[in-house]
Structures are given as C-alpha cells and as structure tokens.
Amino acid sequence: MKSILHRLSLIVGFLPTAALADWQLNLTRGVTSISRNAYDLHMLVLWVCTIIGVVVFGVMFWSIFHHRKSRGAQAAHFHESTTVEVIWTLVPFLILVGLAVPATRALIHIEDASDADMSILITGYQWKWHYKYLEDDVEFFSKLDQDSNRARMLGSGQDPASVENYLLEVDNPVVIPVGKKVRFLTTANDVIHAWWVPALGFKRDAIPGFVNESWALVEEPGIYRGQCAELCGRDHGFMPIVVDARPPEAYAAWVAEFKAKRAAVAQKQDPKRAWAREELVAHGAEVYAARCSDCHAADGSAVNGSAPSLAGGEIVLGAVDDLIDLVMFGTGEMHAFGGQLSDIDIAAVITFARNSFGNNAGDDLQPIKVAEFR
Amino acid sequence: MSHAAAHADHHDHHHGPAKGIGRWLYTTNHKDIGTMYMVFALIMFFIGGAMAMVIRAELFQPGLQLVDPQFFNSMTTMHALVMIFGAVMPAFVGLANWMVPVMIGAPDMALPRLNNWSFWIMPFAFLLLLSTLFLPGGAPAGGWTMYAPLVLQTGEAFPFLILAVHMMGISSVLGAINIIATIFNMRAPGMTYMKLPLFVWTWIITAFLLITSIPVLAGAVTMLLTDKYFGTSFFNAAGGGDPVMFQHIFWFFGHPEVYIMILPAFGIVSAIIPTFARKPLFGYESMVYATASIAFLSFIVWAHHMFTVGMPLAGELFFMYTTVLIAVPTGVKVFNWVATMWRGSMTFETPMLFALGFVVLFTIGGFSGLMLGVTPVDFQYHDTYFVVAHFHYVLVTGAVFSIMAATYYWLPKWTGHMYDERLGKLHFWSSVITVNILFFPQHFLGLAGMPRRIPDYAVQFTDFNMISSIGGFAFGLSQLLFLAVVIKCARGGEKATDRVWEGAEGLEWTLPSPAPYHSFTTPPIVR
C-alpha cells in the first residue's frame, strides 16, 4: 500500500522516478541492424505524421477559433474544388511512395536469413521455450525463474519490485555469440506463440506444423530480454525470453561447460537400472516443483480453473498405465509431457504423486517401464 | 387519389404503438426497432465497460491482485466481443433503422418483419455468450480473434461462443439486407443516389461489407466447430491442416469488419459538421468515392494483422503497400471535413464537440495505423500495447464518439425534448480528457515493449499503467453522465423545434419533433 501511495505521489507530482527506464517513451534502438532499421523507419513515419498532424490540426483549430458564429463569422458557400481534391489525393500518395522505398529496403534485409553462421530451433510450449542448437548439439528448456514465479501468484503477498527482473528472468537463458549471424527457426508444440526480443528488432510467430525463419547479428555483448507476444493461454504473460550474447570464445566455453554437465548427469542417471522408491520420490519431488507446479498446487489440491485435485481419486491412484499415458500424451486440459521429460523424470514424478499429498499407493514405477510407452 | 390519401391517414390514426410489452416484442416499426437497438447497445456498452474496469484494475500495478490469469484472458476476450458485436455494431444498425427511412423519405424499412427478427436474435445471442461467465471452466479466453489451436482448448464455453457468433452474424446480415433493400427501393421521388445524405451512402457501403464478410466469419467458426467435435483437421497441423489458414480467413472478415465499425461514423460526422458550420459539406462526391475506395481496399489488406506469421517477402510487400494506401482516401475525408469548417459560421453544441473530437482523435488513430502498416516496424509494434492504443483511438474516440455525437444530434428528434446542454458538454469534456489519459500512455507502453493481453507486467511498465488505469476509471465514470443525459432527455425537457439545429439540412428535420410513429406515409418530393 505504501508503495502505491508513493508511486501515486510521483505520478501526481510528475517527479522523475529513481529508475529512468520507468518512463521509457520510445522504441528501443536495439543492438542489430534490423532493430536500428526499424527504429529509423519508426522515427521517419512518426515525424511525417507529426508534421501532417500539426498542419491539419493547425488549420482546423485556426478555423475553429476564427470562423465561429460568436465572432460574427458569416458562412461562405463554396463546397467543392476539383483542384484541391486532386492535390490532397496526390500529395499524400507521393509521401507514401517516399516512405515505401526505405521500408521495402528494410524488409528485404530482414527476410534475408541466408549464410547464417549457426541455427537455433526455438519451440514454443505452454508456457516455456525449448532451444536446440542445430550445429552445437545443445538443447534445453527455458522458463520463468522461480523467484518471479512465486511472486506472481495471486495473493502471494510479495512485492514484485523486490524481485530482480520481475517476469523477465528465466532459469536457462539462450546464449549466443556476438558478431555471428544467428538464424532462429521458430515452431511450436501446442498453440501459437511468438518469440520477441525488442533489442533484436523482430518478432516471429512460433506455429505448430510450421518452421519460421528469422535472424539476428548481435553486435554488443549483453543480456537482452523479451516476452512471448502471441496469446497462448492462461500463462501467456509468464514465458519470458532472455538472450545472453557473449563474445565467441565465451560462447564456446559455455557450450563445452553445458556438455560436460550433461555428461555428468547422464552418468549418474541410468534409465535401465532398477531405482529405489525413495530415490524416485526424491527426484519426482524436484520434477514436480519444476515442471508441474505452473498448473498444479504444491500440495496437490485442486486449483480452480486450472487443475483437479491430485490427493486421492482415480486419476492418480487408478491404473498406472493410464496415468503414464496421461502424463506422456496429455488430454485437452493436461499438457503432453512425453517429449519434455525423460523416462526417469516421468517414472519419478508418477511415483512421487502416488506416494505424496496423502496418497499411499506404496508402489514404484521403474523408468524401464515408461520406455515401453514411447 | 385524394380519397386514397385520406384513407391512408385514417388508417394511420388507428395504428399507433401497441400497449405494454407487446409493442416491443411484435413491433415492425423502424423507430421502435431502432430504439431497441440503441438501448441494447447502451446496456452492452456498460457490460463491456465493466469488463474493461476489471482489466484496468488488475493492471493498476504489477503482481496479480484481483483475478486469475485465465479470468483476465476471459475479460479481454469478452470485452472485445461485447463491445464490437454488442455495442458498436448494434448502435450503428439502430441509427440506420431510425434515420435511414426518414432521411430518404420512406415510411419504414423495406422488410419490417425481418427487421423485428434481426433485432430479437441479438439479446439471445448475448444471453448465450454472457452465460459462459457462469460455466465451469469459465468464459472463452482465447481472444476475440479466436485463433486456432488456442481457442480449441476452450472448455464447455466453446459451443456457446460459436453459436453466439453465428447468431450475431445472422442478425447483422439480415439487418444489412434490409438496409440495402430499403435504400435501393424506397427513396422518395427525386432522391437520386447523388443526393443521398452521406450517412445513407456510408450505410449502403457498410451493408455490402457486412454481406460479404460475415459469411466468411461464419465459415471460419463452423470449421472450428467441426475441428473440435467432428474430427476434422482444418486448422490442426498434426492432421494435415493449417493454423495460419484460420488467421487468413478470420482477417478476411476482420478487416472489412473494422470498416463496418467506422464508415457509418464517417457518415455521422459528415452530417454534423456541416450543420454546425452552417455550410454545405465540402467535396460530397469525393467523400462518396473515398468511402467506396476504403471499402474496396478493406478486402485486400487483411494480412497486415498477421505480418509476423512468416509470409513470403512478396506477400509482405503487397500487404504493406495496400495498407498504407488506405491513408489516401482516409486523408481525403479528413481534409474535406476541415474544408467544410473553413470559413463556416461555427457553434459548438455537444454533437459538434464530439464530431470535432472524432476528427482529431480518429486522425491520431489513423497515424498510428499508418505506422503499423510499415511492415519492418510492425515486427516491433505487433501485439504490443501500441496496437491496443491504436485500435482504441479508432474505436473509442472514433466509432464510440461518433455514436455519442449522433445520439446528441438526433435525440431531440427522437424524444421531442432538448437534452441538457450543460450536462452534455460536461460529458464531452470529461470524456475527451480522460480517454486520452487512458489510451495515450499505452503508446509509450507498447513502444517500451509491453505485450498486449497479459495480466501482469515487469515493474518498469508500472507508471504508465497506473496513469492509464486512473484514466480508465474516470472515463468509465464519465459515461454515467451520458446515461443521465439520455434518461433525463427521454423523460422531459425543453420542447424541441422541428428543425432543432439552426443549420440542419435534410428530410428528417422536416418532420415534427418527436418524429410521429408513422412518417412519410405519402412520400415527400425532393427537388
């Protein structure tokens, strides 16, 4: 409440706020040739509109002020003139032609994704992004980070201002090298999303069944933030994008580090071996917190309008085969996780659900059994 | 002959309005039906407005305070559907019902019984749509654009949505057929096409847009229905379908729809400005041709709503060129209005104030429209608050302001009383100030990178959202003044003269105020 009053007082008093970015008025210039073209075109059209506006509204208000009855104005009787009609048809047309030339040039530049140095396949999911580096054999999911996710819950009682980069932070940023032409291939797994980082200067829809192409050559290292820009369901507002542009050497180091970590995890987790129930429950709890808690409550209770109760009932405690099927392939409401989770993850989260929230199935599900469903 | 005329008058005498609720249920009178359309639109305006208040309240500050994200999405979806199909379109149809027959000297609409039906479909369509708010799973939340595949995730509300859209569509098409039949067949002797008031002309063109585009929408939503329930895969990529095809079909309807909501507004403003400038409309013929050009262009620009779907370069260039071309005929209209004011003898009663507000603010919406048409920058603007600001400038300060202007302009003719000029002016000034506090900062939010249709936002967007919300609440409250003026005027007030406004021209002003229940039973002669 105090922060509201504080902000209100700032608004009323029109005092500058501490963070200047709060009052950003204009489009970003960005860090690519595409974003700079867009900015320049934006300013050009804005100035053209402003000048036309000043002239037209100027004439109109001059007339409103001088040609009013209360000042004794007598109405003239003219009501047509072919000459002026032709003039004010042709002049705007010529102005438009003048705008179309640089716009066409910029568009041709944007659509030329040829000769890219590397390609990243971006897949939109409800509500996260998946990145796959086609040349470097790197792939991962990227979703809203836990701090923002906790603070954004209805009635969380947490002040969003206390979370750094609220709603614009992810667990795994997409790392790209600067000075390289990176081709972004966008598609989606469920509904249409749109991948947009303003500093890169474009927005491209991620559409199931289509692969769209766009590109960026980022010139300056830095963290660039964006968001999904196509309504994609309940948590559309909560699937940010973070691009981490690094010098090529730092990028190469990141790829090497990513692969080393992945190898270490793979060594520890063998889907063919028999897993103990405690092991599965412990891992399942992590998977549940990371991947299920967007829709399902932490304690498994029903969430109005998003998820049924997981405590007791046929869904969780019924036939295991049906439950594996549900988790892997989904239904209208339940998302399909078969493509997103490993056999171990699925076995673990099902074992966890059947033995938590007051459920006491007392059994476990082995990863090797999940593999049969693939 | 004189006997026939006397008989007609005698006949009239016994056929005033019926008593009680039956008058409204069974009426075939264009004035009654026009009134019902207007009242219906006003109710929907407040329902849709209440939804907008929920949206602005949730967006007042970052974090979720009031509603679940799913309900927020329902609010944006329903707000749009209610305002477009429930408020703006029925208001224009209501104005056409009331004014077109009296402007062309006809006794009624050409198809009176059809007229009754096309109105009475509407309340049931909206009963269906609004009832989804109480269904388990909630109201539709996939956006008013109903993009597949997202809309196919809608729960029990889905068939209600599709059926409601079908019913609204049937109502609109029937209304459009009626308007065309009336204007083509029932003009008074001497009322040639190039003598028609511009409001009538814009409605001819609007009606053709409706007849052409609404069936396309009907097709699109029917395909959604079969995709959901009958195993087809029109829009399902996994079944060989194409989700982008939905957007093409939808916007082939959707762009003409945009002009359906603005062409009648052009007609209204073209009636009001000459009256209060006491000077004939400048460039009447060019106004007609400009309207027709805009209507034609509206069919070849649809893909500018979907530049980001990944079209071929040639497609993007084509739609960019056709889109910016619309600025030419629209510019002609604005220049003609300004030329009409030039060297006039202007007074500034409430209808004129709203008409002038329309010219300025609609033009600002036009400017941002031109900016959005430039494809390379649209990749930045698309689906941000810049778009939200743009279409609210053309729809609220455009379409809605014109409807309010029309209401103030013709209310004395409808009720026989002058409205309260002081309250009307107060309504105008509070509306025009607050609407700019509401929508102007949204340009900045969009440029700074805030996407539309999100219930919560990063903290750097807080200040402008707060300003916008305050403007929104104040604009919402201001509309209660409008309600007060209309009710007060309907109940009584200073007696209106026949001509009402000193500079008013046209057949409607030759009738007494209030206009009799049956007018022009013998056609007037137009010279």
Short mmCIF file of C-alpha atoms in Angstrom, two decimals, chain A residues 7-154:
data_model
loop_
_atom_site.label_atom_id
_atom_site.label_comp_id
_atom_site.label_asym_id
_atom_site.label_seq_id
_atom_site.Cartn_x
_atom_site.Cartn_y
_atom_site.Cartn_z
CA ARG A 7 4.00 5.89 -6.87
CA LEU A 8 0.78 7.87 -6.96
CA SER A 9 2.50 10.83 -5.41
CA LEU A 10 5.15 10.55 -8.08
CA ILE A 11 2.56 10.48 -10.81
CA VAL A 12 0.61 13.40 -9.41
CA GLY A 13 3.72 15.45 -8.88
CA PHE A 14 5.32 14.37 -12.17
CA LEU A 15 8.61 13.99 -10.36
CA PRO A 16 11.27 11.94 -12.07
CA THR A 17 11.40 8.44 -10.63
CA ALA A 18 14.59 6.81 -9.49
CA ALA A 19 14.75 4.46 -12.45
CA LEU A 20 14.66 6.44 -15.66
CA ALA A 21 13.58 3.34 -17.60
CA ASP A 22 10.19 3.62 -15.91
CA TRP A 23 9.37 6.47 -18.27
CA GLN A 24 10.66 4.96 -21.49
CA LEU A 25 8.66 6.70 -24.20
CA ASN A 26 10.12 5.45 -27.41
CA LEU A 27 11.07 2.33 -29.31
CA THR A 28 14.44 0.82 -28.45
CA ARG A 29 17.29 1.30 -30.94
CA GLY A 30 18.41 -2.22 -30.12
CA VAL A 31 21.67 -3.97 -30.97
CA THR A 32 21.17 -5.32 -34.50
CA SER A 33 20.99 -3.77 -37.97
CA ILE A 34 17.34 -4.91 -38.11
CA SER A 35 16.40 -3.12 -34.90
CA ARG A 36 18.18 0.06 -36.00
CA ASN A 37 16.38 0.00 -39.36
CA ALA A 38 13.10 -0.41 -37.53
CA TYR A 39 13.94 2.47 -35.21
CA ASP A 40 14.91 4.78 -38.08
CA LEU A 41 11.75 3.94 -40.01
CA HIS A 42 9.68 4.43 -36.85
CA MET A 43 11.15 7.90 -36.36
CA LEU A 44 10.69 8.78 -40.04
CA VAL A 45 6.99 7.85 -40.10
CA LEU A 46 6.45 9.44 -36.70
CA TRP A 47 7.87 12.76 -37.93
CA VAL A 48 5.88 12.63 -41.16
CA CYS A 49 2.70 12.01 -39.13
CA THR A 50 3.60 14.74 -36.67
CA ILE A 51 4.15 17.33 -39.40
CA ILE A 52 0.92 16.40 -41.22
CA GLY A 53 -0.88 16.44 -37.87
CA VAL A 54 0.43 19.88 -36.97
CA VAL A 55 -0.59 21.30 -40.37
CA VAL A 56 -4.07 19.72 -40.49
CA PHE A 57 -4.95 20.34 -36.84
CA GLY A 58 -3.39 23.81 -37.12
CA VAL A 59 -5.71 24.75 -39.98
CA MET A 60 -8.64 23.14 -38.17
CA PHE A 61 -8.08 24.97 -34.89
CA TRP A 62 -7.37 28.25 -36.65
CA SER A 63 -10.74 27.81 -38.34
CA ILE A 64 -12.44 26.79 -35.07
CA PHE A 65 -11.07 29.93 -33.44
CA HIS A 66 -11.72 32.45 -36.21
CA HIS A 67 -14.72 31.07 -38.10
CA ARG A 68 -17.10 30.89 -35.19
CA LYS A 69 -20.53 32.42 -35.11
CA SER A 70 -19.85 34.11 -31.79
CA ARG A 71 -17.14 36.16 -33.51
CA GLY A 72 -19.62 37.18 -36.14
CA ALA A 73 -18.33 34.85 -38.86
CA GLN A 74 -20.59 34.59 -41.90
CA ALA A 75 -20.67 31.18 -43.57
CA ALA A 76 -19.21 31.02 -47.08
CA HIS A 77 -20.99 28.86 -49.65
CA PHE A 78 -18.21 27.05 -51.51
CA HIS A 79 -18.46 23.28 -51.36
CA GLU A 80 -16.23 21.78 -53.98
CA SER A 81 -13.00 22.26 -55.86
CA THR A 82 -11.58 19.57 -58.11
CA THR A 83 -8.16 21.20 -57.98
CA VAL A 84 -7.70 20.90 -54.22
CA GLU A 85 -9.20 17.39 -54.23
CA VAL A 86 -6.59 16.31 -56.75
CA ILE A 87 -3.82 18.00 -54.76
CA TRP A 88 -4.71 16.40 -51.45
CA THR A 89 -5.02 13.00 -53.11
CA LEU A 90 -1.71 13.19 -54.97
CA VAL A 91 0.48 14.76 -52.27
CA PRO A 92 -0.24 12.10 -49.63
CA PHE A 93 0.26 9.44 -52.31
CA LEU A 94 3.71 10.79 -53.11
CA ILE A 95 4.60 10.95 -49.41
CA LEU A 96 3.62 7.29 -49.10
CA VAL A 97 5.82 6.36 -52.05
CA GLY A 98 8.65 8.16 -50.27
CA LEU A 99 8.03 6.04 -47.14
CA ALA A 100 7.68 2.81 -49.07
CA VAL A 101 11.19 2.98 -50.51
CA PRO A 102 13.18 2.69 -47.24
CA ALA A 103 10.52 0.33 -45.83
CA THR A 104 10.95 -2.03 -48.77
CA ARG A 105 14.72 -1.93 -48.42
CA ALA A 106 14.50 -2.72 -44.68
CA LEU A 107 12.07 -5.57 -45.29
CA ILE A 108 14.29 -7.20 -47.89
CA HIS A 109 17.17 -7.02 -45.38
CA ILE A 110 15.07 -8.64 -42.61
CA GLU A 111 13.91 -11.50 -44.80
CA ASP A 112 17.41 -12.45 -45.93
CA ALA A 113 18.42 -15.19 -43.48
CA SER A 114 20.92 -16.75 -45.88
CA ASP A 115 24.55 -17.52 -45.00
CA ALA A 116 23.90 -17.84 -41.28
CA ASP A 117 26.78 -18.93 -39.05
CA MET A 118 24.59 -21.05 -36.81
CA SER A 119 20.96 -22.01 -36.31
CA ILE A 120 18.81 -22.34 -33.19
CA LEU A 121 15.49 -24.16 -33.33
CA ILE A 122 13.05 -22.47 -30.95
CA THR A 123 9.95 -24.41 -29.95
CA GLY A 124 7.14 -22.77 -28.01
CA TYR A 125 5.33 -24.76 -25.35
CA GLN A 126 2.57 -23.75 -22.94
CA TRP A 127 4.36 -21.94 -21.18
CA LYS A 128 8.07 -22.23 -21.79
CA TRP A 129 10.56 -22.21 -24.62
CA HIS A 130 12.79 -25.02 -25.87
CA TYR A 131 16.07 -24.17 -27.58
CA LYS A 132 18.01 -26.57 -29.76
CA TYR A 133 21.37 -25.51 -31.21
CA LEU A 134 21.46 -27.38 -34.51
CA GLU A 135 25.25 -27.27 -35.02
CA ASP A 136 26.42 -27.46 -31.42
CA ASP A 137 24.25 -30.33 -30.18
CA VAL A 138 22.90 -28.34 -27.23
CA GLU A 139 19.26 -28.30 -26.18
CA PHE A 140 17.29 -27.24 -23.12
CA PHE A 141 14.04 -25.80 -21.84
CA SER A 142 13.82 -22.22 -20.62
CA LYS A 143 11.06 -20.99 -18.33
CA LEU A 144 10.19 -18.22 -15.87
CA ASP A 145 12.58 -18.28 -12.94
CA GLN A 146 11.35 -19.44 -9.53
CA ASP A 147 11.57 -16.04 -7.78
CA SER A 148 9.29 -14.35 -10.30
CA ASN A 149 7.06 -17.40 -10.40
CA ARG A 150 6.47 -17.32 -6.65
CA ALA A 151 5.90 -13.56 -6.57
CA ARG A 152 3.44 -13.59 -9.48
CA MET A 153 0.95 -15.95 -7.84
CA LEU A 154 -2.43 -14.43 -7.00
#
